[in-house]
Coordinates of C-alpha atoms and ligand atoms in Angstrom, one line a residue:
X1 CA -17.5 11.1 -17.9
X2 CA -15.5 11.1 -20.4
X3 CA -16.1 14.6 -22.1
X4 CA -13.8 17.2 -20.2
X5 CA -10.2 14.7 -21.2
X6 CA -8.2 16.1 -24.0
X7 CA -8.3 13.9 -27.2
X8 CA -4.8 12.2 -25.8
X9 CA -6.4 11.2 -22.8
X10 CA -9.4 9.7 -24.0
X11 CA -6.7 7.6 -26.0
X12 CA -4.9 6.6 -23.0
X13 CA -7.8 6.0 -21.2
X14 CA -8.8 3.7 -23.9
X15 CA -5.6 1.9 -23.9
X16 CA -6.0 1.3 -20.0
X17 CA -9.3 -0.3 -20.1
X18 CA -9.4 -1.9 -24.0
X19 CA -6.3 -3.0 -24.8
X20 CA -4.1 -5.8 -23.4
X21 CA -0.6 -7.1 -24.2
X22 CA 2.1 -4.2 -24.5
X23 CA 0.1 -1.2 -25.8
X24 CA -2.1 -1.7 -22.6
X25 CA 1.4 -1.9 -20.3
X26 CA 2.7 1.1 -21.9
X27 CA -0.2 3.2 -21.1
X28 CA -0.8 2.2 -18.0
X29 CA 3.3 3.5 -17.4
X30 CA 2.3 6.8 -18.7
X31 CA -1.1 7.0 -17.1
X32 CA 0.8 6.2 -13.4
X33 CA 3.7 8.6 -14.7
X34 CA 1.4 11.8 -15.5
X35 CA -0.3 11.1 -12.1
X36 CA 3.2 11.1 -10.0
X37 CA 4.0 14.4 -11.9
X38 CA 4.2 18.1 -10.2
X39 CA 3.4 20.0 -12.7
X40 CA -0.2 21.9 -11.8
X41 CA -1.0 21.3 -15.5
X42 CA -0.1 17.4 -15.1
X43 CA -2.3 17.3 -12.1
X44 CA -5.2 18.9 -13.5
X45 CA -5.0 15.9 -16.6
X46 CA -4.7 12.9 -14.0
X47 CA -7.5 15.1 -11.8
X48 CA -9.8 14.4 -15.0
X49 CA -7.9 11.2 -15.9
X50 CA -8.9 9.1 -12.8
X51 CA -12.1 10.7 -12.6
X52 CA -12.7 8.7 -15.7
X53 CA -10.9 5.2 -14.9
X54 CA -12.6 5.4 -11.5
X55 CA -15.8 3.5 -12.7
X56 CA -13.8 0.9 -14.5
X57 CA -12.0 0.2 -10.5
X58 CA -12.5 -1.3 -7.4
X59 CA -12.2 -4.7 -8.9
X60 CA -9.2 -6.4 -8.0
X61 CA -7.9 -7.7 -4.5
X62 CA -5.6 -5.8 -2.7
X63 CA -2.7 -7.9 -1.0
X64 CA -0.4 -5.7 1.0
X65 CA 3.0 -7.4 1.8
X66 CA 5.4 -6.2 4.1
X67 CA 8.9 -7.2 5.6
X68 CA 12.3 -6.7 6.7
X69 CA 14.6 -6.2 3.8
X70 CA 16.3 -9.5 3.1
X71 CA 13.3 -11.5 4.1
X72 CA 12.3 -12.3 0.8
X73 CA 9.5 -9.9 -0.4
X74 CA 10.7 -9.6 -4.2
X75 CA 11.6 -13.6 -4.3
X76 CA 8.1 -14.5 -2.6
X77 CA 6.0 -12.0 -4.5
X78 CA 8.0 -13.1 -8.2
X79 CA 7.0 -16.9 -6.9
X80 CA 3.5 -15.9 -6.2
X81 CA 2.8 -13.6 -9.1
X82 CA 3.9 -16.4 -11.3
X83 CA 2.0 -18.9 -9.3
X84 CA -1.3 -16.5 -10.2
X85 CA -0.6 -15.5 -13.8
X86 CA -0.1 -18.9 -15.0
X87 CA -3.4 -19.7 -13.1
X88 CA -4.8 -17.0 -15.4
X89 CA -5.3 -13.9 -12.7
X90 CA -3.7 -10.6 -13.7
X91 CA -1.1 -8.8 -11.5
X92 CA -0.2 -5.8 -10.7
X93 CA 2.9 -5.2 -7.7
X94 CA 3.4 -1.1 -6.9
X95 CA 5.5 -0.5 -3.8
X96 CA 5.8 2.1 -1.0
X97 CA 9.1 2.5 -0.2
X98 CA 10.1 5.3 2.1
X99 CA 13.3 5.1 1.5
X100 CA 13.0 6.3 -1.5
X101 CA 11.5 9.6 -0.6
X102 CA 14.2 10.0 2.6
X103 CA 17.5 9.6 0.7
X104 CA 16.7 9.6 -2.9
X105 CA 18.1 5.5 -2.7
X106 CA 15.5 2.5 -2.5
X107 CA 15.6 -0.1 -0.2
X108 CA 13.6 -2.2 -2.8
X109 CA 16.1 -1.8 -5.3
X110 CA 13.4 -1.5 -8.0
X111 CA 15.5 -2.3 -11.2
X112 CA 16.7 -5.5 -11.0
X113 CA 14.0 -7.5 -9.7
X114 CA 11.3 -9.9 -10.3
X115 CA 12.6 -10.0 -13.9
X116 CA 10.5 -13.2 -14.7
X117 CA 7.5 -11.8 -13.4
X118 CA 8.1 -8.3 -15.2
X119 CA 8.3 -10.2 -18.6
X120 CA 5.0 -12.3 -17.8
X121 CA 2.5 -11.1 -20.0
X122 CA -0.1 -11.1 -17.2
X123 CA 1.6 -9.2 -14.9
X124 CA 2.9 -5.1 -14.8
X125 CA 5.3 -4.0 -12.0
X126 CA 5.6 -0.4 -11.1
X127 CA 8.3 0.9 -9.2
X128 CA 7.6 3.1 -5.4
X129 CA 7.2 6.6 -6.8
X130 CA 10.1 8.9 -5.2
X131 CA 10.4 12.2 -3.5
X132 CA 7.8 14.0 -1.5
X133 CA 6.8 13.0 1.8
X134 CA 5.5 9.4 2.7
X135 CA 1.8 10.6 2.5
X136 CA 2.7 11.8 -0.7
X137 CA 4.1 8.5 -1.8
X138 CA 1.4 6.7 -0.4
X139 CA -1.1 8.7 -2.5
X140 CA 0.7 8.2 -5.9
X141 CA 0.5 4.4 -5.2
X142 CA -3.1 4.3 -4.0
X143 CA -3.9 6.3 -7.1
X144 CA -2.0 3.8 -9.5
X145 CA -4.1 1.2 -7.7
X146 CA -7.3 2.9 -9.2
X147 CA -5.1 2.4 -12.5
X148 CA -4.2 -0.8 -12.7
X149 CA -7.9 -2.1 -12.0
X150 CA -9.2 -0.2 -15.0
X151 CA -6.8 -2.3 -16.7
X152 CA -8.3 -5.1 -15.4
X153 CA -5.9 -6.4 -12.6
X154 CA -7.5 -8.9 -10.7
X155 CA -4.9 -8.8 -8.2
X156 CA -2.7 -6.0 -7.1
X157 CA 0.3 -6.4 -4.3
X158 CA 1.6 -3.4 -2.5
X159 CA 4.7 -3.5 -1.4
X160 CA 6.7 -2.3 1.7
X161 CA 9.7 -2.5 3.7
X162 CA 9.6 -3.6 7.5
X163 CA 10.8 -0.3 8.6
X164 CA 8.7 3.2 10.0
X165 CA 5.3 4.2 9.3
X166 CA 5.2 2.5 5.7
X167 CA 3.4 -0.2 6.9
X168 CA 0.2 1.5 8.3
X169 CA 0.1 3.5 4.8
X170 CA 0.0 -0.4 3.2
X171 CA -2.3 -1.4 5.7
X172 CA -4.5 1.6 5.1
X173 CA -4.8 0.6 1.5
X174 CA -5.0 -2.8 1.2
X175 CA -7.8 -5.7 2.0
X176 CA -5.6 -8.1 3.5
X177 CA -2.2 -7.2 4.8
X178 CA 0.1 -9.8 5.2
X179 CA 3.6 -9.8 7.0
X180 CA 6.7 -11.9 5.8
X181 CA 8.9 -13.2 8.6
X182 CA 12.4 -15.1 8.5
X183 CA 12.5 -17.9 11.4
X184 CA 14.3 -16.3 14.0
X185 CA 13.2 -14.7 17.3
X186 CA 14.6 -11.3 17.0
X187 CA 12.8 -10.6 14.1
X188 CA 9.6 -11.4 15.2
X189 CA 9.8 -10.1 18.6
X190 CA 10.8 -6.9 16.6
X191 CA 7.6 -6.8 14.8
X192 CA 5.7 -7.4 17.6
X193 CA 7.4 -4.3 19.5
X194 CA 6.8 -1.8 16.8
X195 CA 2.4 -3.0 16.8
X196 CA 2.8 -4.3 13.6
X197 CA 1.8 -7.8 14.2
X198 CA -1.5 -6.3 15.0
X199 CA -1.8 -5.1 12.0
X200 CA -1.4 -8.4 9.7
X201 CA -4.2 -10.9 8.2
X202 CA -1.4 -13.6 7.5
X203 CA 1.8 -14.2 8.3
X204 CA 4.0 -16.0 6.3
X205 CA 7.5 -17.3 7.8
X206 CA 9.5 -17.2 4.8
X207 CA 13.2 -19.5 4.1
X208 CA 11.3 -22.6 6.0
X209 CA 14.0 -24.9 3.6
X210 CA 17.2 -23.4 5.5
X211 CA 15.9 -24.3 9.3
X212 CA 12.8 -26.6 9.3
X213 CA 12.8 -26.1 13.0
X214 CA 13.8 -22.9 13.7
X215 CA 10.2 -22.1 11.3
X216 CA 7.9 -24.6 13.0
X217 CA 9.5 -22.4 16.6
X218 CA 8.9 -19.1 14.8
X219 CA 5.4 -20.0 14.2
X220 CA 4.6 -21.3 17.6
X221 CA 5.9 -18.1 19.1
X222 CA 3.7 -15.5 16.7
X223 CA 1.0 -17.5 16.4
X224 CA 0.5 -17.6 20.5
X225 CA 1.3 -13.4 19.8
X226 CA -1.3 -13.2 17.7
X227 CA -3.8 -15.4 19.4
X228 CA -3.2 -12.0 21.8
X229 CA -3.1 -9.1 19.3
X230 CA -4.5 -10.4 16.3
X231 CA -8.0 -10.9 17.7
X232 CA -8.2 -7.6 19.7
X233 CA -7.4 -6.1 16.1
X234 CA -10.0 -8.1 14.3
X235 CA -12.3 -8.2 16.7
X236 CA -12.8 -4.3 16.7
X237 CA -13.7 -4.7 13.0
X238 CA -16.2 -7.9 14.0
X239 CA -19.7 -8.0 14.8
X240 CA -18.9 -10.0 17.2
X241 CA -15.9 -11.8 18.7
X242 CA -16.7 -15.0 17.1
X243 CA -16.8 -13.9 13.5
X244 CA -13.5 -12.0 14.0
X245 CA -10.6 -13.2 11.7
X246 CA -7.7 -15.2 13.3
X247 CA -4.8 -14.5 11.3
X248 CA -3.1 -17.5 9.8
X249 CA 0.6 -18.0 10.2
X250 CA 2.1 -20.1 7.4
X251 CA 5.5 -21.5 6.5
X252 CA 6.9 -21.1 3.1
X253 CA 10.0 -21.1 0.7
X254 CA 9.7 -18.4 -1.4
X255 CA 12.9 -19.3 -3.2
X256 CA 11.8 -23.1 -3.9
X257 CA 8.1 -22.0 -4.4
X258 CA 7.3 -24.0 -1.3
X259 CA 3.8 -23.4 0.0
X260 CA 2.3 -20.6 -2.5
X261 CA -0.7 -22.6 -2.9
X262 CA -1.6 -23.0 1.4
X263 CA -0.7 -19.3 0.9
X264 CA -2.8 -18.7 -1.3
X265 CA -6.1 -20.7 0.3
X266 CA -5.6 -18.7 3.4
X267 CA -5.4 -15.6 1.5
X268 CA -8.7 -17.0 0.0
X269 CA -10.4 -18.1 3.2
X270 CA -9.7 -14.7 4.7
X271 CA -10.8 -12.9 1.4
X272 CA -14.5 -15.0 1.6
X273 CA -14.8 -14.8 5.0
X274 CA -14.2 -11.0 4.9
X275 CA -16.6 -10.5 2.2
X276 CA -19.7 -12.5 3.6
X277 CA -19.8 -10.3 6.9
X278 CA -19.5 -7.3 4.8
X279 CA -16.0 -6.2 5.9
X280 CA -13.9 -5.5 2.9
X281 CA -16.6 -3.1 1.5
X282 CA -16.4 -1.6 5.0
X283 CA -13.2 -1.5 5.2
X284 CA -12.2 0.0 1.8
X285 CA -15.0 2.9 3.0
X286 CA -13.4 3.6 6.0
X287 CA -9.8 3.8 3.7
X288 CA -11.2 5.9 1.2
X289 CA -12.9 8.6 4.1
X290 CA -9.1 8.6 5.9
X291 CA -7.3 9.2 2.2
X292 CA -9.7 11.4 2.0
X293 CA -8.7 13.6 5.0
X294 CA -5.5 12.7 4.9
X295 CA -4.9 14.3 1.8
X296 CA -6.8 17.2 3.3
X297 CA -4.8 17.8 5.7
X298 CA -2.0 17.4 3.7
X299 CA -3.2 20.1 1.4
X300 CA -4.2 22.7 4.1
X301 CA -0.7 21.9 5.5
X302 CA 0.8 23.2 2.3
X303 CA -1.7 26.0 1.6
X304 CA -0.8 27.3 4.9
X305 CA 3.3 27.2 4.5
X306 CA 2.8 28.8 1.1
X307 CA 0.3 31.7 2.3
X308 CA 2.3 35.0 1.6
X309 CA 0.4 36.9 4.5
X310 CA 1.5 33.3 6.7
X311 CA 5.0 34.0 5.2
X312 CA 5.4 37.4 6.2
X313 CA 3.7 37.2 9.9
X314 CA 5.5 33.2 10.9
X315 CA 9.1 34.6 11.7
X316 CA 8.1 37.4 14.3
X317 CA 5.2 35.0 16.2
X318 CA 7.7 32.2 16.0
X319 CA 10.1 34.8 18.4
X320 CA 7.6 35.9 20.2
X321 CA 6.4 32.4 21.0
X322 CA 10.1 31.3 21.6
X323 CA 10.3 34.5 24.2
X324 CA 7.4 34.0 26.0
X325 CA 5.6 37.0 25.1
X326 CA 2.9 35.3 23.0
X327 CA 1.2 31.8 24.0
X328 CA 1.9 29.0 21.5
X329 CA -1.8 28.0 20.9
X330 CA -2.6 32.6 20.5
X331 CA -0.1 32.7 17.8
X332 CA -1.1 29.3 16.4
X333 CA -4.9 30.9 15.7
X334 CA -3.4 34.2 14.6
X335 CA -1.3 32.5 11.6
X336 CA -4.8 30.6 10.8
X337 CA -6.8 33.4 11.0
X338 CA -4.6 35.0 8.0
X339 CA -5.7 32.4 5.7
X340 CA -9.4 33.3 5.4
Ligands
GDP401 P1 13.7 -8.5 0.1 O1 14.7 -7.6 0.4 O2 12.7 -8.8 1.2 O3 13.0 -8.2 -1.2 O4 14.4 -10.0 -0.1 P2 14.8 -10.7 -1.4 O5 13.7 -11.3 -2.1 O6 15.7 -9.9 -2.2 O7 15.7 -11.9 -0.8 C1 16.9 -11.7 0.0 C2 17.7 -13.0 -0.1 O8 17.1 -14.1 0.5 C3 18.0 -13.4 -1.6 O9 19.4 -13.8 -1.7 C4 17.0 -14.5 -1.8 O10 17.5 -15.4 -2.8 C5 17.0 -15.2 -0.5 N1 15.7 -15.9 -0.2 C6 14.5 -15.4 -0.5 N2 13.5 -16.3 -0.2 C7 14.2 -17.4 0.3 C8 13.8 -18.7 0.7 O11 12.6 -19.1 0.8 N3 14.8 -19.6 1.1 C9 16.1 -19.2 1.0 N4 17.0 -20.2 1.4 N5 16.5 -18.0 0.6 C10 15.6 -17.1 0.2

């Protein structure tokens, strides 16, 4: 497995799943680093790289968290990740944040955060890799999941913001996506709009300590909303209706570490229950097939922009699409046709 990495490699790779402490963190930071890079050489190195890791994966659970910004994601996942280490599980938080790839800027605001949790030893926080397109993103992150359990990670969060199609590329990695929620209508009615309610495992409703009330409302309301979506989502996945997963909505106080640990039993419960009728095996199959093609697609996409014979032909069909003389779907085969 091991044979085709250069002698570096086999170094790093030994690092990732041998040491621990802050030899291991380090070359875990420059495995995930050569594996966000764009150099073809880079790629072909990581290609080999987590060809190699990949036995040493598939170990950890995978918590996707999403939210608003401002409801508390970096405060609740610093209270959590403490919560976990100290109970002896080690975690790893990567992020998706699109906002980083649109304006070069980061909603999650990657420096300055979770500083406790960055200096726990059992824990290793990656920033969202930037530039590129979403899917792109997405991928880097899903591979420096593969990464971080070789190193042994028993738990790995992945991060997003409550905005655009982030959340499905969380949800389409992860085996239990929760949603964070602050205790007012308009934000939940807001997820609900967009479908991502139907999306989450848990909900948590987040800042309980400024509006007792308010949060006991706020879970009323999603929970009926679930009782709606969540089990049409679920059930899909169910052998039948009755074994289908309810999601749980929760209250909490991320900033007073309120409620980690009924967090963290439903996160269990749903992570058993899951597992006993087979799902998270089927689901993490049905990821890995739609990565798969998605990074197919993504590929051909690119081969086909980047085809010199597509390059010279693209400007006159596009005309003679635009003037009618040539039908969209004629000039769309055309173009294809030049690739083979
Ligand atoms: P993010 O943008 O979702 O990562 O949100 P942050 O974690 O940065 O939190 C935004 C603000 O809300 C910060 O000022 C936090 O201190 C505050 N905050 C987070 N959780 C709670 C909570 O449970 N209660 C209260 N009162 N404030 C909180």
């Amino acid at each position: 497995m091991t044979a085709g990495l250069p002698e570096t490699d086999q170094a790093l790779l030994r690092a990732i799943v041998s040491e621990r402490g802050p030899a291991q963190r380090r070359a875990l930071a420059k495995a995930i680093t050569l594996l966000e890079s764009t150099r073809a050489d880079h790629r072909e190195r990581a290609d080999a790289l987590l060809d190699a890791l990949l036995p040493h994966a598939g170990g950890a659970f995978r918590m996707g968290l999403s939210g608003v910004p401002g409801a508390g994601k970096s405060t609740f996942i610093e209270a959590l990740g403490i919560f976990l280490a100290d109970r002896g599980h080690r975690i790893a938080v990567l992020a998706v944040d699109p906002s980083s790839t649109l304006s070069g800027g980061s909603i999650l605001g990657d420096k300055t955060r979770m500083q406790r949790l960055g200096a726990h030893e059992r824990a290793f926080i990656r920033p969202s890799p930037s530039g590129g397109t979403l899917g792109g993103v997405a991928d880097k992150t899903r591979e420096a999941i593969i990464v971080c359990e070789a190193a042994g990670h028993d738990i790995v969060v992945v991060e997003t913001v409550g905005v655009g199609q982030s959340e499905t590329a969380v949800h389409g990695m992860t085996d239990c996506f929760c949603l964070l929620q602050l205790p007012n209508a308009g934000d939940d009615l807001q997820a609900i709009k967009k479908g991502v309610m139907e999306l989450a495992d848990l909900v948590a409703i987040n800042k309980a300590d400024l509006d007792e009330a308010a949060a006991m409302r706020a879970r009323a309301q999603i929970t009926s909303a679930l009782r709606f979506f969540g089990t049409h989502a679920h059930a899909a996945q169910a052998d039948d209706a009755a074994d289908s997963w309810r999601p749980e909505v929760l209250q909490i106080s991320a900033l007073q570490a309120q409620g980690l640990d009924a967090f963290w039993d439903a996160v269990t419960r749903f992570r058993e229950r899951q597992a006993a009728h087979g799902r998270l095996a089927a689901r993490r199959r049905a990821q890995d097939r739609a990565w798969m093609w998605e990074r197919i697609e993504a590929g051909l996409r690119e081969r086909f922009k980047t085809h010199p014979d597509v390059g010279r032909a693209l400007p006159r069909l596009s005309e003679d699409v635009e003037a009618g003389r040539v039908a969209p779907s004629v000039a769309a085969r055309r173009l294809l046709d030049l690739m083979n």
